[in-house]
Short mmCIF file of C-alpha atoms in Angstrom, two decimals:
data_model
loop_
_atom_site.label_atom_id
_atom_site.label_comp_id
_atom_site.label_asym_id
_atom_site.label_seq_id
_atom_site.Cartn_x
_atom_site.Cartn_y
_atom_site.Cartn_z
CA UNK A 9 -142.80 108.83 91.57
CA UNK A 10 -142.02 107.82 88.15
CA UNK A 11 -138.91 105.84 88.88
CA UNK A 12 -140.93 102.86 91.31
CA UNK A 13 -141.32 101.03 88.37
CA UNK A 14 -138.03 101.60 87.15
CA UNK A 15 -136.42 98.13 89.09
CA UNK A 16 -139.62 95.63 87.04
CA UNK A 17 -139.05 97.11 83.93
CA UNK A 18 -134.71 96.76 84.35
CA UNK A 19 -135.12 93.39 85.80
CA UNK A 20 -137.17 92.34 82.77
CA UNK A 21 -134.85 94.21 79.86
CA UNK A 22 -131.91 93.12 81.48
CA UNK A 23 -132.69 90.22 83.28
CA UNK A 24 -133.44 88.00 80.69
CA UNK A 25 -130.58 88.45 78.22
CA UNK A 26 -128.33 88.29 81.19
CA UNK A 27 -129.64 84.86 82.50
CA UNK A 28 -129.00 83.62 78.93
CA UNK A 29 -125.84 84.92 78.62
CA UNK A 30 -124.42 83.63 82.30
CA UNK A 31 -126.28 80.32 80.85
CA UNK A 32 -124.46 80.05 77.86
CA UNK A 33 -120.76 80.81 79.50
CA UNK A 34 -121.24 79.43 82.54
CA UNK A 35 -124.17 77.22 84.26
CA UNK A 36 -127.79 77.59 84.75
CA UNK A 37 -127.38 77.74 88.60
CA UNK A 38 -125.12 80.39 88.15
CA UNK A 39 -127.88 82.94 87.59
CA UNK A 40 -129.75 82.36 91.13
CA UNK A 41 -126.08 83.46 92.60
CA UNK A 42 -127.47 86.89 90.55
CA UNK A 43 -130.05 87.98 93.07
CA UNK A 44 -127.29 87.40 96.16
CA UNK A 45 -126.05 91.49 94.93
CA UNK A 46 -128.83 92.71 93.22
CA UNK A 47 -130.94 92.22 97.01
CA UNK A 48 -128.50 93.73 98.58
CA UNK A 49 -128.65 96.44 96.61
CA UNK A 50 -132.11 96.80 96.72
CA UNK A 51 -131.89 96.43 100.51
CA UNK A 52 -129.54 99.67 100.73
CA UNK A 53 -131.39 102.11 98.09
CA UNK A 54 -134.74 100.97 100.04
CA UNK A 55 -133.23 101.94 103.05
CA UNK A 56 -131.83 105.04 101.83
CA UNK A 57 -134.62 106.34 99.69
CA UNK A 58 -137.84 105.06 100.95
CA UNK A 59 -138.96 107.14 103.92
CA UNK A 60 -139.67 104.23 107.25
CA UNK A 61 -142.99 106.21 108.00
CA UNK A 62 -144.83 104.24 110.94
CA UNK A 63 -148.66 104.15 111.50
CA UNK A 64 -150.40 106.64 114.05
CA UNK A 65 -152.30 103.72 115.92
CA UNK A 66 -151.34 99.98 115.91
CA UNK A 67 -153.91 97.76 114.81
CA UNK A 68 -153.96 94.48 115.61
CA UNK A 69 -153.26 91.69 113.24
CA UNK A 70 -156.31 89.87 111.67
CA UNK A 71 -155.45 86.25 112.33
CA UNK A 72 -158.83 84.88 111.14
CA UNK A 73 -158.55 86.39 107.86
CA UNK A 74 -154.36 85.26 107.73
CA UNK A 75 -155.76 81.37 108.17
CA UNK A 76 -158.80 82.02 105.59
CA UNK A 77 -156.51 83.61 102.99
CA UNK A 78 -153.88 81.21 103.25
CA UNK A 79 -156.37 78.07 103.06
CA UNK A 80 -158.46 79.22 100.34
CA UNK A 81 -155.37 80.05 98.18
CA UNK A 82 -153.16 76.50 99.67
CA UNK A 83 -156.67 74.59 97.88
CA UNK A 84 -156.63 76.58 94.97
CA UNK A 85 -153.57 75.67 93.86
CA UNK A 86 -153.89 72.17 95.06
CA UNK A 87 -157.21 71.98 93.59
CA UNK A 88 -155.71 73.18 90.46
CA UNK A 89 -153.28 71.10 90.15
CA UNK A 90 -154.99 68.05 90.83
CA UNK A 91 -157.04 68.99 87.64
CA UNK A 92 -153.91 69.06 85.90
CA UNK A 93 -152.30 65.32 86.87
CA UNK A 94 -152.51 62.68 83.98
CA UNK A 95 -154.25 60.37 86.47
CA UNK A 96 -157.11 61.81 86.28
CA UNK A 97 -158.13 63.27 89.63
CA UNK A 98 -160.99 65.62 88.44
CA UNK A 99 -163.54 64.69 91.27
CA UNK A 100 -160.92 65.03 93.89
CA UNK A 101 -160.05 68.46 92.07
CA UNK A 102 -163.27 69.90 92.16
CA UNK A 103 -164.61 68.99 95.66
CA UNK A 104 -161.13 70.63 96.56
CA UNK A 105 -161.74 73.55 94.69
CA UNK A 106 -164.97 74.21 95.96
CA UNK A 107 -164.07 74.28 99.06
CA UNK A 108 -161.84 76.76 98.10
CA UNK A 109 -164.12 79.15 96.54
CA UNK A 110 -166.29 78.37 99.89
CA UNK A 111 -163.37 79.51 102.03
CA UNK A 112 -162.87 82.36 99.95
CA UNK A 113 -166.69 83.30 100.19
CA UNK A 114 -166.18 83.12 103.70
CA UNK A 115 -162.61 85.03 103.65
CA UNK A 116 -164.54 88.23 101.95
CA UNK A 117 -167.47 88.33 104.47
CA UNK A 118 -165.03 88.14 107.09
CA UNK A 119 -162.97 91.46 105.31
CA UNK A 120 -165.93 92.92 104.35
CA UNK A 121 -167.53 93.01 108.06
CA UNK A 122 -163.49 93.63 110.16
CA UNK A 123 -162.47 97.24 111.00
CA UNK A 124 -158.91 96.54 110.28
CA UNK A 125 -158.98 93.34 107.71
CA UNK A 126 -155.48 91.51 106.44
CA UNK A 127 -156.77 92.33 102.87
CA UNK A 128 -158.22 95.73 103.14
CA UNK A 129 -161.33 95.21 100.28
CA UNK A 130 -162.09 99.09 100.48
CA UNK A 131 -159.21 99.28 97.95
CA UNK A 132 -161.25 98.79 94.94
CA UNK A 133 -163.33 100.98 95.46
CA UNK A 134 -160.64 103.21 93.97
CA UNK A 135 -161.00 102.57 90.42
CA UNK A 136 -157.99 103.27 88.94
CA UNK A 137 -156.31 100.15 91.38
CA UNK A 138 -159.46 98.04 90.88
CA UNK A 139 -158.72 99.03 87.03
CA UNK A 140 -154.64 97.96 87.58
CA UNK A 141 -155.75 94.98 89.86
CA UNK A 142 -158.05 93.46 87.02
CA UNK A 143 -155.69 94.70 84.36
CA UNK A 144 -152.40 93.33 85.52
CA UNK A 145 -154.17 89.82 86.92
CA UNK A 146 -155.27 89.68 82.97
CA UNK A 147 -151.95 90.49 81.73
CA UNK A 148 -150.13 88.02 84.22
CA UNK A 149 -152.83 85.00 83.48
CA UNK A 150 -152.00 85.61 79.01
CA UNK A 151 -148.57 85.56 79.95
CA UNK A 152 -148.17 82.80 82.23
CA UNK A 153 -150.50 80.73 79.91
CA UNK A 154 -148.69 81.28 76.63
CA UNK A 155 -145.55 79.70 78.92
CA UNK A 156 -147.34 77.14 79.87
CA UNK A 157 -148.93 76.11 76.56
CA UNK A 158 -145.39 75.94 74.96
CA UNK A 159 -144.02 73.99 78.04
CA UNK A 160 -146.99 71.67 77.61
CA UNK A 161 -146.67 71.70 73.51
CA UNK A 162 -143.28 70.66 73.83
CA UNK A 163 -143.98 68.06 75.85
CA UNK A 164 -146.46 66.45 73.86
CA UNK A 165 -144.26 66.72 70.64
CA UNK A 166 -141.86 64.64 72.38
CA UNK A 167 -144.01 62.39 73.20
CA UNK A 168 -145.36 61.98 69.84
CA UNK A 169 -141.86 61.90 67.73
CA UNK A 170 -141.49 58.98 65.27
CA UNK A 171 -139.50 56.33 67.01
CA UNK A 172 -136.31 56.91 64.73
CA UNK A 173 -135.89 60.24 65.62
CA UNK A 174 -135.65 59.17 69.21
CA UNK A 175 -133.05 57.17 69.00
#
């Protein structure tokens, strides 16, 4: 069982130097043409080596929570990044993201209270995947946040450059 995370840690190690390298030599849209052989591949060793192992029963899809989960997390982000625009949308941004932490509030009662739920909550109750869950959603917001702040301090030196360097 050691080898599932084998594919994340290869894509990262070699992912990265080979996006810069097909970059370099060749173009930038060059490197999406990447994943065209690398999902294939995945597609075949998936097929071969994961076992297709099929339920007992066949529960029946919870379309309530589908539509609460999806419109809770559609106004997060839109409620996020309305706080983010230069125009300054705050009110519009919070009204939207309380209603999305209202939908979400509602999206958990309806989990907590279904037999068969789209987002089984039970889960974390095991704590060594609530322990991963919090762990990695940590992890993922430092990382994604140190990108942003250098895509955002970039922008801002640019901005702020002497007018003869401009030029």
């Amino acid at each position: 069982r050691r080898w599932i995370q084998l594919p994340g840690q290869l894509g990262t190690v070699i992912g990265i130097p080979l996006g810069g390298f097909i970059t370099t030599y060749a173009s930038w849209r060059w490197n999406f043409l990447t994943n065209i052989p690398i999902g294939i591949l995945g597609i075949v060793l998936a097929a071969m080596y994961i076992p297709n192992t099929r339920a007992k029963e066949r529960r029946p899809f919870d379309w309530i929570g589908f539509i609460l989960s999806g419109a809770t997390l559609a106004m997060l982000l839109y409620g996020l990044a309305l706080l983010g625009k230069p125009t300054g949308e705050i009110l519009d941004g919070v009204l939207v993201l309380t209603a999305a932490f209202l939908a979400g509030a509602v999206a958990v009662l309806h989990a907590l209270r279904r037999p068969h739920p789209l987002i089984d909550l039970s889960l974390l109750r095991i704590r060594t995947f609530a322990v991963n869950i919090h762990a990695g959603s940590l992890t993922r917001y430092g990382i994604d946040s140190r990108s942003e702040e250098r895509r955002v301090g970039k922008e801002c030196r640019s901005r702020w450059e002497p007018e003869h360097k401009k030029k």
